[in-house]
PDB file of C-alpha atoms and ligand atoms in Angstrom:
ATOM      1  CA  MET L   1      -0.299   0.005   0.178  1.00  0.00           C
ATOM      2  CA  PRO L   2       2.749   2.410   0.586  1.00  0.00           C
ATOM      3  CA  ASP L   3       4.474   1.965  -2.577  1.00  0.00           C
ATOM      4  CA  ASP L   4       1.132   1.972  -4.586  1.00  0.00           C
ATOM      5  CA  ILE L   5       0.265   5.291  -2.775  1.00  0.00           C
ATOM      6  CA  LEU L   6       3.574   7.095  -3.434  1.00  0.00           C
ATOM      7  CA  ALA L   7       3.612   5.679  -7.265  1.00  0.00           C
ATOM      8  CA  LEU L   8       0.102   7.410  -7.452  1.00  0.00           C
ATOM      9  CA  ILE L   9       1.751  10.466  -6.249  1.00  0.00           C
ATOM     10  CA  ASN L  10       4.633  10.422  -8.538  1.00  0.00           C
ATOM     11  CA  ALA L  11       1.975  10.027 -11.399  1.00  0.00           C
ATOM     12  CA  SER L  12      -0.235  12.903 -10.326  1.00  0.00           C
ATOM     13  CA  VAL L  13       3.010  15.041  -9.929  1.00  0.00           C
ATOM     14  CA  VAL L  14       4.152  13.792 -13.649  1.00  0.00           C
ATOM     15  CA  ASP L  15       1.031  14.636 -14.753  1.00  0.00           C
ATOM     16  CA  GLY L  16       0.445  18.136 -13.470  1.00  0.00           C
ATOM     17  CA  LYS L  17      -2.791  17.137 -11.459  1.00  0.00           C
ATOM     18  CA  ALA L  18      -2.690  19.417  -8.505  1.00  0.00           C
ATOM     19  CA  GLN L  19      -6.034  18.458  -6.820  1.00  0.00           C
ATOM     20  CA  GLU L  20      -5.346  14.544  -7.308  1.00  0.00           C
ATOM     21  CA  ALA L  21      -1.952  15.239  -5.626  1.00  0.00           C
ATOM     22  CA  ALA L  22      -3.710  17.215  -2.303  1.00  0.00           C
ATOM     23  CA  ASP L  23      -5.997  14.753  -1.973  1.00  0.00           C
ATOM     24  CA  LEU L  24      -3.540  11.775  -2.630  1.00  0.00           C
ATOM     25  CA  THR L  25      -1.101  13.579   0.362  1.00  0.00           C
ATOM     26  CA  ARG L  26      -3.583  13.184   2.758  1.00  0.00           C
ATOM     27  CA  GLN L  27      -4.486   9.872   2.160  1.00  0.00           C
ATOM     28  CA  ALA L  28      -0.696   8.857   2.317  1.00  0.00           C
ATOM     29  CA  ARG L  29      -0.561  10.801   5.939  1.00  0.00           C
ATOM     30  CA  GLY L  30      -3.552   9.149   6.819  1.00  0.00           C
ATOM     31  CA  ALA L  31      -2.103   5.587   6.211  1.00  0.00           C
ATOM     32  CA  GLY L  32       0.727   6.802   9.031  1.00  0.00           C
ATOM     33  CA  LEU L  33       3.461   7.976   6.116  1.00  0.00           C
ATOM     34  CA  GLU L  34       6.053  10.404   7.873  1.00  0.00           C
ATOM     35  CA  PRO L  35       5.897  13.965   5.456  1.00  0.00           C
ATOM     36  CA  LEU L  36       9.555  13.554   4.435  1.00  0.00           C
ATOM     37  CA  VAL L  37       8.833  10.217   2.668  1.00  0.00           C
ATOM     38  CA  ILE L  38       6.031  11.465   0.994  1.00  0.00           C
ATOM     39  CA  ILE L  39       7.896  14.027   0.105  1.00  0.00           C
ATOM     40  CA  GLU L  40      11.144  12.191  -1.109  1.00  0.00           C
ATOM     41  CA  GLN L  41       9.721   9.080  -2.603  1.00  0.00           C
ATOM     42  CA  GLY L  42       6.368  11.084  -3.935  1.00  0.00           C
ATOM     43  CA  LEU L  43       6.189  14.565  -4.847  1.00  0.00           C
ATOM     44  CA  ARG L  44       9.831  15.426  -5.358  1.00  0.00           C
ATOM     45  CA  PRO L  45      10.868  12.299  -7.805  1.00  0.00           C
ATOM     46  CA  GLY L  46       8.028  13.341 -10.414  1.00  0.00           C
ATOM     47  CA  MET L  47       9.680  16.839 -10.318  1.00  0.00           C
ATOM     48  CA  ASP L  48      12.930  14.819 -11.614  1.00  0.00           C
ATOM     49  CA  VAL L  49      10.496  13.026 -14.609  1.00  0.00           C
ATOM     50  CA  VAL L  50       9.236  16.236 -15.872  1.00  0.00           C
ATOM     51  CA  GLY L  51      12.409  17.560 -15.845  1.00  0.00           C
ATOM     52  CA  GLU L  52      14.197  14.679 -18.058  1.00  0.00           C
ATOM     53  CA  ARG L  53      11.080  15.086 -19.902  1.00  0.00           C
ATOM     54  CA  PHE L  54      11.931  18.708 -20.894  1.00  0.00           C
ATOM     55  CA  SER L  55      15.737  17.497 -21.641  1.00  0.00           C
ATOM     56  CA  CYS L  56      14.865  15.588 -24.056  1.00  0.00           C
ATOM     57  CA  GLY L  57      12.288  17.995 -26.014  1.00  0.00           C
ATOM     58  CA  GLU L  58       9.515  15.276 -24.710  1.00  0.00           C
ATOM     59  CA  ALA L  59       8.258  17.941 -22.284  1.00  0.00           C
ATOM     60  CA  PHE L  60       7.454  21.947 -22.561  1.00  0.00           C
ATOM     61  CA  ILE L  61       7.290  24.463 -20.149  1.00  0.00           C
ATOM     62  CA  PRO L  62       3.341  24.107 -19.298  1.00  0.00           C
ATOM     63  CA  HIS L  63       4.443  20.695 -18.616  1.00  0.00           C
ATOM     64  CA  LEU L  64       6.737  22.164 -16.158  1.00  0.00           C
ATOM     65  CA  VAL L  65       4.636  24.846 -14.206  1.00  0.00           C
ATOM     66  CA  LEU L  66       1.991  22.229 -13.853  1.00  0.00           C
ATOM     67  CA  ALA L  67       3.808  19.673 -12.357  1.00  0.00           C
ATOM     68  CA  GLY L  68       5.505  22.449  -9.913  1.00  0.00           C
ATOM     69  CA  ARG L  69       1.815  23.380  -8.771  1.00  0.00           C
ATOM     70  CA  ALA L  70       0.724  19.941  -8.349  1.00  0.00           C
ATOM     71  CA  MET L  71       3.786  19.219  -6.036  1.00  0.00           C
ATOM     72  CA  GLN L  72       3.078  22.463  -4.291  1.00  0.00           C
ATOM     73  CA  ALA L  73      -0.217  21.417  -3.850  1.00  0.00           C
ATOM     74  CA  GLY L  74       0.881  18.389  -1.827  1.00  0.00           C
ATOM     75  CA  MET L  75       3.777  19.949  -0.042  1.00  0.00           C
ATOM     76  CA  ARG L  76       0.798  22.514   1.455  1.00  0.00           C
ATOM     77  CA  VAL L  77      -1.037  19.715   2.620  1.00  0.00           C
ATOM     78  CA  LEU L  78       2.062  18.827   4.703  1.00  0.00           C
ATOM     79  CA  GLU L  79       3.230  22.709   5.727  1.00  0.00           C
ATOM     80  CA  PRO L  80       0.888  23.062   8.532  1.00  0.00           C
ATOM     81  CA  GLU L  81       2.141  20.175  10.349  1.00  0.00           C
ATOM     82  CA  LEU L  82       5.921  20.633   9.404  1.00  0.00           C
ATOM     83  CA  LYS L  83       5.472  24.221  10.597  1.00  0.00           C
ATOM     84  CA  ARG L  84       3.564  23.127  14.101  1.00  0.00           C
ATOM     85  CA  ARG L  85       6.838  20.159  14.831  1.00  0.00           C
ATOM     86  CA  GLY L  86       9.019  23.476  14.608  1.00  0.00           C
ATOM     87  CA  GLU L  87       7.344  25.159  17.020  1.00  0.00           C
ATOM     88  CA  GLY L  88       8.308  22.611  19.422  1.00  0.00           C
ATOM     89  CA  ALA L  89      11.327  22.221  18.576  1.00  0.00           C
ATOM     90  CA  SER L  90      13.912  24.219  20.541  1.00  0.00           C
ATOM     91  CA  ARG L  91      15.334  27.410  18.875  1.00  0.00           C
ATOM     92  CA  ALA L  92      18.085  26.162  16.319  1.00  0.00           C
ATOM     93  CA  GLY L  93      18.643  30.010  15.222  1.00  0.00           C
ATOM     94  CA  THR L  94      17.895  32.453  12.562  1.00  0.00           C
ATOM     95  CA  ALA L  95      18.269  31.779   8.576  1.00  0.00           C
ATOM     96  CA  VAL L  96      17.161  33.767   5.721  1.00  0.00           C
ATOM     97  CA  ILE L  97      17.211  32.382   2.549  1.00  0.00           C
ATOM     98  CA  GLY L  98      16.206  32.886  -1.279  1.00  0.00           C
ATOM     99  CA  THR L  99      16.473  32.345  -4.720  1.00  0.00           C
ATOM    100  CA  VAL L 100      18.631  34.211  -6.455  1.00  0.00           C
ATOM    101  CA  LYS L 101      18.326  37.168  -8.885  1.00  0.00           C
ATOM    102  CA  GLY L 102      17.378  35.876 -12.498  1.00  0.00           C
ATOM    103  CA  ASP L 103      16.042  32.536 -10.791  1.00  0.00           C
ATOM    104  CA  ILE L 104      12.142  32.169 -10.666  1.00  0.00           C
ATOM    105  CA  HIS L 105      12.586  28.281  -9.208  1.00  0.00           C
ATOM    106  CA  GLU L 106      10.987  28.258  -5.823  1.00  0.00           C
ATOM    107  CA  ILE L 107      10.552  25.093  -4.511  1.00  0.00           C
ATOM    108  CA  GLY L 108      13.168  23.807  -3.613  1.00  0.00           C
ATOM    109  CA  LYS L 109      14.035  26.470  -1.927  1.00  0.00           C
ATOM    110  CA  SER L 110      10.514  26.944  -0.467  1.00  0.00           C
ATOM    111  CA  LEU L 111      11.230  22.980   0.802  1.00  0.00           C
ATOM    112  CA  VAL L 112      14.176  24.045   2.633  1.00  0.00           C
ATOM    113  CA  GLY L 113      12.768  26.412   4.161  1.00  0.00           C
ATOM    114  CA  ILE L 114       9.368  24.325   5.381  1.00  0.00           C
ATOM    115  CA  MET L 115      12.085  21.891   6.558  1.00  0.00           C
ATOM    116  CA  LEU L 116      14.456  24.140   8.222  1.00  0.00           C
ATOM    117  CA  THR L 117      11.267  25.890  10.508  1.00  0.00           C
ATOM    118  CA  ALA L 118      10.307  22.053  11.163  1.00  0.00           C
ATOM    119  CA  SER L 119      13.694  21.760  12.566  1.00  0.00           C
ATOM    120  CA  GLY L 120      13.038  24.968  14.879  1.00  0.00           C
ATOM    121  CA  PHE L 121      14.930  27.537  12.595  1.00  0.00           C
ATOM    122  CA  GLU L 122      13.547  31.159  12.648  1.00  0.00           C
ATOM    123  CA  VAL L 123      12.800  31.731   8.496  1.00  0.00           C
ATOM    124  CA  HIS L 124      12.885  35.026   6.544  1.00  0.00           C
ATOM    125  CA  ASP L 125      12.044  33.512   2.537  1.00  0.00           C
ATOM    126  CA  LEU L 126      12.938  36.439   0.207  1.00  0.00           C
ATOM    127  CA  GLY L 127      11.588  34.820  -2.438  1.00  0.00           C
ATOM    128  CA  VAL L 128      12.265  34.146  -5.521  1.00  0.00           C
ATOM    129  CA  ASP L 129      14.706  36.281  -8.439  1.00  0.00           C
ATOM    130  CA  VAL L 130      16.163  38.029  -5.203  1.00  0.00           C
ATOM    131  CA  PRO L 131      18.305  41.140  -6.102  1.00  0.00           C
ATOM    132  CA  VAL L 132      21.641  41.063  -4.012  1.00  0.00           C
ATOM    133  CA  GLU L 133      21.249  43.867  -1.989  1.00  0.00           C
ATOM    134  CA  ALA L 134      17.997  42.254  -0.097  1.00  0.00           C
ATOM    135  CA  PHE L 135      20.155  39.461   1.278  1.00  0.00           C
ATOM    136  CA  VAL L 136      22.938  41.595   2.754  1.00  0.00           C
ATOM    137  CA  ALA L 137      20.326  44.267   3.545  1.00  0.00           C
ATOM    138  CA  LYS L 138      18.277  41.138   5.542  1.00  0.00           C
ATOM    139  CA  ILE L 139      21.159  39.716   6.882  1.00  0.00           C
ATOM    140  CA  ARG L 140      21.840  43.571   8.308  1.00  0.00           C
ATOM    141  CA  GLU L 141      18.018  43.353   9.589  1.00  0.00           C
ATOM    142  CA  THR L 142      18.173  40.129  11.087  1.00  0.00           C
ATOM    143  CA  ASN L 143      21.478  39.351  11.996  1.00  0.00           C
ATOM    144  CA  ALA L 144      20.584  35.613  10.459  1.00  0.00           C
ATOM    145  CA  GLN L 145      23.655  33.712  11.711  1.00  0.00           C
ATOM    146  CA  ILE L 146      22.732  31.082   8.183  1.00  0.00           C
ATOM    147  CA  LEU L 147      21.855  31.892   4.981  1.00  0.00           C
ATOM    148  CA  GLY L 148      20.401  29.762   2.142  1.00  0.00           C
ATOM    149  CA  LEU L 149      21.084  30.816  -1.361  1.00  0.00           C
ATOM    150  CA  SER L 150      19.252  28.403  -4.039  1.00  0.00           C
ATOM    151  CA  ALA L 151      19.789  28.414  -7.635  1.00  0.00           C
ATOM    152  CA  LEU L 152      18.680  26.072 -10.469  1.00  0.00           C
ATOM    153  CA  LEU L 153      19.665  27.536 -13.416  1.00  0.00           C
ATOM    154  CA  THR L 154      24.110  27.290 -14.543  1.00  0.00           C
ATOM    155  CA  THR L 155      23.203  30.853 -15.615  1.00  0.00           C
ATOM    156  CA  THR L 156      22.281  32.036 -11.895  1.00  0.00           C
ATOM    157  CA  MET L 157      25.012  29.481 -10.210  1.00  0.00           C
ATOM    158  CA  VAL L 158      27.484  32.807 -10.235  1.00  0.00           C
ATOM    159  CA  VAL L 159      24.492  35.536  -8.494  1.00  0.00           C
ATOM    160  CA  GLN L 160      25.669  32.694  -5.216  1.00  0.00           C
ATOM    161  CA  ARG L 161      29.251  34.052  -5.877  1.00  0.00           C
ATOM    162  CA  ARG L 162      28.279  37.567  -6.304  1.00  0.00           C
ATOM    163  CA  ILE L 163      26.371  37.482  -3.041  1.00  0.00           C
ATOM    164  CA  VAL L 164      29.257  35.900  -0.932  1.00  0.00           C
ATOM    165  CA  GLU L 165      31.622  39.156  -2.362  1.00  0.00           C
ATOM    166  CA  ALA L 166      28.845  41.540  -1.377  1.00  0.00           C
ATOM    167  CA  LEU L 167      28.556  40.374   1.983  1.00  0.00           C
ATOM    168  CA  THR L 168      31.962  41.289   2.804  1.00  0.00           C
ATOM    169  CA  ALA L 169      32.255  44.572   0.726  1.00  0.00           C
ATOM    170  CA  ALA L 170      29.134  45.354   3.230  1.00  0.00           C
ATOM    171  CA  GLY L 171      31.739  43.733   6.041  1.00  0.00           C
ATOM    172  CA  VAL L 172      28.941  41.565   7.170  1.00  0.00           C
ATOM    173  CA  ARG L 173      30.441  37.784   5.645  1.00  0.00           C
ATOM    174  CA  GLY L 174      32.398  37.273   9.783  1.00  0.00           C
ATOM    175  CA  GLN L 175      28.902  37.528  11.087  1.00  0.00           C
ATOM    176  CA  VAL L 176      26.831  34.653   8.729  1.00  0.00           C
ATOM    177  CA  GLN L 177      27.571  31.306   7.546  1.00  0.00           C
ATOM    178  CA  VAL L 178      26.411  30.986   3.634  1.00  0.00           C
ATOM    179  CA  MET L 179      25.145  27.390   2.325  1.00  0.00           C
ATOM    180  CA  VAL L 180      24.544  27.197  -1.569  1.00  0.00           C
ATOM    181  CA  GLY L 181      22.281  24.669  -3.085  1.00  0.00           C
ATOM    182  CA  GLY L 182      20.183  24.076  -6.521  1.00  0.00           C
ATOM    183  CA  ALA L 183      20.316  21.175  -8.981  1.00  0.00           C
ATOM    184  CA  PRO L 184      23.717  22.565 -10.785  1.00  0.00           C
ATOM    185  CA  VAL L 185      25.404  23.324  -7.506  1.00  0.00           C
ATOM    186  CA  SER L 186      28.115  21.263  -5.791  1.00  0.00           C
ATOM    187  CA  ARG L 187      30.522  21.415  -2.937  1.00  0.00           C
ATOM    188  CA  SER L 188      32.889  22.036  -5.065  1.00  0.00           C
ATOM    189  CA  TRP L 189      31.368  24.912  -6.167  1.00  0.00           C
ATOM    190  CA  ALA L 190      30.382  26.177  -2.831  1.00  0.00           C
ATOM    191  CA  GLU L 191      34.387  25.806  -2.239  1.00  0.00           C
ATOM    192  CA  GLU L 192      35.292  27.619  -5.010  1.00  0.00           C
ATOM    193  CA  ILE L 193      32.905  30.741  -4.338  1.00  0.00           C
ATOM    194  CA  GLY L 194      33.775  30.834  -0.628  1.00  0.00           C
ATOM    195  CA  ALA L 195      30.382  29.843   0.634  1.00  0.00           C
ATOM    196  CA  ASP L 196      30.559  27.851   4.038  1.00  0.00           C
ATOM    197  CA  GLY L 197      28.247  24.931   3.183  1.00  0.00           C
ATOM    198  CA  TYR L 198      26.450  23.059   0.795  1.00  0.00           C
ATOM    199  CA  ALA L 199      23.489  20.269   0.356  1.00  0.00           C
ATOM    200  CA  GLU L 200      22.126  18.224  -2.266  1.00  0.00           C
ATOM    201  CA  ASP L 201      18.625  18.382  -0.123  1.00  0.00           C
ATOM    202  CA  ALA L 202      16.312  19.603   2.149  1.00  0.00           C
ATOM    203  CA  ARG L 203      17.238  17.022   4.789  1.00  0.00           C
ATOM    204  CA  GLY L 204      20.870  17.828   3.816  1.00  0.00           C
ATOM    205  CA  ALA L 205      20.424  21.797   4.138  1.00  0.00           C
ATOM    206  CA  VAL L 206      19.199  20.925   7.980  1.00  0.00           C
ATOM    207  CA  GLN L 207      22.144  18.734   8.682  1.00  0.00           C
ATOM    208  CA  GLU L 208      24.097  21.384   6.981  1.00  0.00           C
ATOM    209  CA  ALA L 209      22.846  24.445   8.638  1.00  0.00           C
ATOM    210  CA  LYS L 210      23.261  22.769  11.992  1.00  0.00           C
ATOM    211  CA  ARG L 211      26.626  21.613  11.252  1.00  0.00           C
ATOM    212  CA  LEU L 212      27.505  25.676  10.564  1.00  0.00           C
ATOM    213  CA  LEU L 213      26.309  26.943  14.009  1.00  0.00           C
ATOM    214  CA  ALA L 214      27.995  23.901  16.054  1.00  0.00           C
ATOM    215  CA  GLY L 215      30.901  25.722  14.202  1.00  0.00           C
ATOM    216  CA  ILE L 216      29.860  29.508  15.126  1.00  0.00           C
ATOM    217  CA  SER L 217      29.284  28.326  18.760  1.00  0.00           C
ATOM    218  CA  SER L 218      32.387  26.193  19.202  1.00  0.00           C
ATOM    219  CA  ALA L 219      34.483  29.495  17.399  1.00  0.00           C
ATOM    220  CA  ASN L 220      32.365  31.981  20.588  1.00  0.00           C
ATOM    221  CA  ALA L 221      32.749  29.549  23.318  1.00  0.00           C
ATOM    222  CA  ALA L 222      36.840  29.316  22.452  1.00  0.00           C
ATOM    223  CA  ALA L 223      36.842  33.267  21.651  1.00  0.00           C
ATOM    224  CA  SER L 224      35.369  33.134  25.492  1.00  0.00           C
ATOM    225  CA  HIS L 225      38.326  31.720  26.926  1.00  0.00           C
ATOM    226  CA  LEU L 226      41.286  33.571  25.407  1.00  0.00           C
TER     227      LEU L 226
HETATM  228  C1  B12 I 301       9.063  22.900 -12.339  1.00  0.00           C
HETATM  229  C2  B12 I 301      10.347  23.136 -13.102  1.00  0.00           C
HETATM  230  C3  B12 I 301      10.306  25.008 -13.500  1.00  0.00           C
HETATM  231  C4  B12 I 301       9.251  25.755 -12.859  1.00  0.00           C
HETATM  232  C5  B12 I 301       9.814  26.105 -12.015  1.00  0.00           C
HETATM  233  C6  B12 I 301       7.796  26.532 -10.962  1.00  0.00           C
HETATM  234  C7  B12 I 301       8.204  27.177  -9.733  1.00  0.00           C
HETATM  235  N1  B12 I 301       7.299  27.180  -9.136  1.00  0.00           N
HETATM  236  O1  B12 I 301       9.383  26.796  -9.364  1.00  0.00           O
HETATM  237  C8  B12 I 301       9.266  27.192 -14.850  1.00  0.00           C
HETATM  238  C9  B12 I 301       8.304  26.466 -15.516  1.00  0.00           C
HETATM  239  C10 B12 I 301       9.002  28.127 -14.075  1.00  0.00           C
HETATM  240  C11 B12 I 301      10.561  26.739 -15.181  1.00  0.00           C
HETATM  241  C12 B12 I 301      11.224  27.728 -15.544  1.00  0.00           C
HETATM  242  C13 B12 I 301      12.431  27.179 -16.313  1.00  0.00           C
HETATM  243  N2  B12 I 301      12.880  26.005 -16.262  1.00  0.00           N
HETATM  244 CO1  B12 I 301      13.100  25.314 -14.740  1.00  0.00          CO
HETATM  245  N3  B12 I 301      12.362  23.510 -14.227  1.00  0.00           N
HETATM  246  C14 B12 I 301      11.500  22.661 -13.365  1.00  0.00           C
HETATM  247  C15 B12 I 301      12.350  21.093 -13.021  1.00  0.00           C
HETATM  248  C16 B12 I 301      11.570  20.430 -13.526  1.00  0.00           C
HETATM  249  C17 B12 I 301      11.420  21.190 -11.484  1.00  0.00           C
HETATM  250  C18 B12 I 301      12.692  21.834 -10.508  1.00  0.00           C
HETATM  251  C19 B12 I 301      12.081  22.260  -9.253  1.00  0.00           C
HETATM  252  O2  B12 I 301      11.351  22.574  -8.813  1.00  0.00           O
HETATM  253  N4  B12 I 301      12.408  20.235  -8.440  1.00  0.00           N
HETATM  254  C20 B12 I 301      11.884  20.010  -7.277  1.00  0.00           C
HETATM  255  C21 B12 I 301      12.954  20.571  -5.988  1.00  0.00           C
HETATM  256  C22 B12 I 301      11.991  20.410  -4.802  1.00  0.00           C
HETATM  257  O3  B12 I 301      13.988  19.955  -6.264  1.00  0.00           O
HETATM  258  P1  B12 I 301      14.872  21.055  -6.371  1.00  0.00           P
HETATM  259  O4  B12 I 301      14.331  22.565  -7.090  1.00  0.00           O
HETATM  260  O5  B12 I 301      16.511  20.686  -7.317  1.00  0.00           O
HETATM  261  O6  B12 I 301      15.613  21.667  -4.813  1.00  0.00           O
HETATM  262  C23 B12 I 301      16.220  20.116  -3.995  1.00  0.00           C
HETATM  263  C24 B12 I 301      17.928  20.600  -3.982  1.00  0.00           C
HETATM  264  O7  B12 I 301      18.163  21.035  -5.321  1.00  0.00           O
HETATM  265  C25 B12 I 301      17.979  21.151  -2.824  1.00  0.00           C
HETATM  266  N5  B12 I 301      17.870  23.085  -2.755  1.00  0.00           N
HETATM  267  C26 B12 I 301      17.366  23.667  -3.901  1.00  0.00           C
HETATM  268  N6  B12 I 301      17.629  24.794  -3.032  1.00  0.00           N
HETATM  269  C27 B12 I 301      18.499  24.885  -2.467  1.00  0.00           C
HETATM  270  C28 B12 I 301      19.265  26.117  -1.392  1.00  0.00           C
HETATM  271  C29 B12 I 301      20.113  25.535  -0.436  1.00  0.00           C
HETATM  272  C30 B12 I 301      20.535  26.100   0.190  1.00  0.00           C
HETATM  273  C31 B12 I 301      20.433  24.285   0.058  1.00  0.00           C
HETATM  274  C32 B12 I 301      21.820  23.868   1.169  1.00  0.00           C
HETATM  275  C33 B12 I 301      19.862  23.350  -0.915  1.00  0.00           C
HETATM  276  C34 B12 I 301      18.782  23.375  -1.657  1.00  0.00           C
HETATM  277  O8  B12 I 301      17.093  21.071  -2.100  1.00  0.00           O
HETATM  278  C35 B12 I 301      15.695  20.634  -2.516  1.00  0.00           C
HETATM  279  C36 B12 I 301      14.900  20.642  -2.231  1.00  0.00           C
HETATM  280  O9  B12 I 301      15.469  18.720  -1.731  1.00  0.00           O
HETATM  281  C37 B12 I 301      13.718  21.262 -13.039  1.00  0.00           C
HETATM  282  C38 B12 I 301      14.166  20.087 -13.770  1.00  0.00           C
HETATM  283  C39 B12 I 301      15.045  18.960 -12.257  1.00  0.00           C
HETATM  284  N7  B12 I 301      14.375  18.194 -12.128  1.00  0.00           N
HETATM  285  O10 B12 I 301      15.257  20.050 -11.288  1.00  0.00           O
HETATM  286  C40 B12 I 301      13.859  22.557 -14.545  1.00  0.00           C
HETATM  287  C41 B12 I 301      15.231  22.916 -14.673  1.00  0.00           C
HETATM  288  C42 B12 I 301      15.767  23.008 -13.557  1.00  0.00           C
HETATM  289  N8  B12 I 301      13.906  24.312 -16.003  1.00  0.00           N
HETATM  290  C43 B12 I 301      15.602  24.147 -16.928  1.00  0.00           C
HETATM  291  C44 B12 I 301      15.443  25.514 -17.716  1.00  0.00           C
HETATM  292  C45 B12 I 301      16.666  25.600 -18.470  1.00  0.00           C
HETATM  293  C46 B12 I 301      14.254  26.165 -16.898  1.00  0.00           C
HETATM  294  C47 B12 I 301      14.438  27.598 -17.936  1.00  0.00           C
HETATM  295  C48 B12 I 301      15.349  28.102 -18.445  1.00  0.00           C
HETATM  296  C49 B12 I 301      12.766  26.833 -19.204  1.00  0.00           C
HETATM  297  C50 B12 I 301      12.778  28.081 -20.384  1.00  0.00           C
HETATM  298  N9  B12 I 301      13.423  27.778 -21.327  1.00  0.00           N
HETATM  299  O11 B12 I 301      12.545  29.280 -19.763  1.00  0.00           O
HETATM  300  C51 B12 I 301      13.039  28.452 -17.409  1.00  0.00           C
HETATM  301  C52 B12 I 301      13.987  29.277 -16.483  1.00  0.00           C
HETATM  302  C53 B12 I 301      13.230  30.632 -15.493  1.00  0.00           C
HETATM  303  C54 B12 I 301      14.107  31.498 -14.659  1.00  0.00           C
HETATM  304  N10 B12 I 301      14.722  32.177 -15.146  1.00  0.00           N
HETATM  305  O12 B12 I 301      14.515  30.920 -13.697  1.00  0.00           O
HETATM  306  C55 B12 I 301      17.063  23.548 -16.315  1.00  0.00           C
HETATM  307  C56 B12 I 301      18.187  24.187 -16.201  1.00  0.00           C
HETATM  308  C57 B12 I 301      19.530  23.951 -17.077  1.00  0.00           C
HETATM  309  C58 B12 I 301      20.685  24.562 -16.006  1.00  0.00           C
HETATM  310  N11 B12 I 301      21.074  23.378 -15.802  1.00  0.00           N
HETATM  311  O13 B12 I 301      20.384  25.461 -16.804  1.00  0.00           O
HETATM  312  C59 B12 I 301      16.186  21.809 -15.983  1.00  0.00           C
HETATM  313  C60 B12 I 301      17.236  21.480 -15.003  1.00  0.00           C
HETATM  314  C61 B12 I 301      15.304  21.079 -16.936  1.00  0.00           C
HETATM  315  C62 B12 I 301      16.332  20.878 -17.875  1.00  0.00           C
HETATM  316  N12 B12 I 301      16.468  19.285 -17.500  1.00  0.00           N
HETATM  317  O14 B12 I 301      16.419  21.070 -18.585  1.00  0.00           O
HETATM  318  N13 B12 I 301      11.523  25.323 -14.680  1.00  0.00           N
END
């Protein structure tokens, strides 16, 4: 039964059927499947199928849009519960996230935001197509310890580098740990542009944010012993 329903959720995303994706997600939750299992094994793989079809000319922009809406419809069912879990967790830290300028892919970034919230982070989501200066201003305003930058296009990855440079120029690079992500991004890219962290998916993003925070705490502890 769990595998069947996950396969149906996957198909509803591929077919771009938002109502069906939401109903099946509700059904899967009712059957006791964990939200993360539904996302990682049901909703998300559907997007990959559509992406591959798009690459080889078998799907077009409208299919991507509909598949995106279907995945988001499923995520909306799970979001309130995930947020409640975050309220029950101890406060982990503050994070600012957004998709960089020129890039309107929002689903992966939003999923990272939801998972960080579910893990006790206070998340400021700046949305998509976010100008470089807006990230810098939000870090100043919130004193967030974590900045998460999403880029889904090879042409917008470079903006992540510009944001790291802008943080340095603004004198705030030392106060924030920058993590980058998105399909074309890798750990070696993160290292090349001087970012502090990288994760392949939303679950990894939470682990990475916690690892980076632990680094800040131990650095502060070491400084206070000097
Ligand atoms: C849906 C989609 C769209 C939708 C987006 C709808 C929306 N509301 O977001 C629309 C139709 C708008 C779209 C437009 C375009 N798209 Co598009 N799109 C996709 C598609 C199929 C799925 C993306 C997605 O949502 N995946 C599901 C989520 C959950 O996964 P994710 O985004 O990868 O995020 C996860 C990780 O990457 C990571 N992560 C993401 N962000 C972050 C941030 C941090 C800090 C961390 C740690 C981790 C992290 O965690 C996430 C959760 O697990 C991908 C193909 C694919 N397989 O990725 C193409 C894809 C990204 N698109 C592509 C292209 C080319 C375009 C267009 C240029 C097409 C066109 N000719 O107009 C435009 C660009 C518009 C723009 N300026 O941004 C290409 C990119 C190629 C490249 N390498 O540059 C892809 C790869 C398709 C392909 N195979 O060719 N697209």
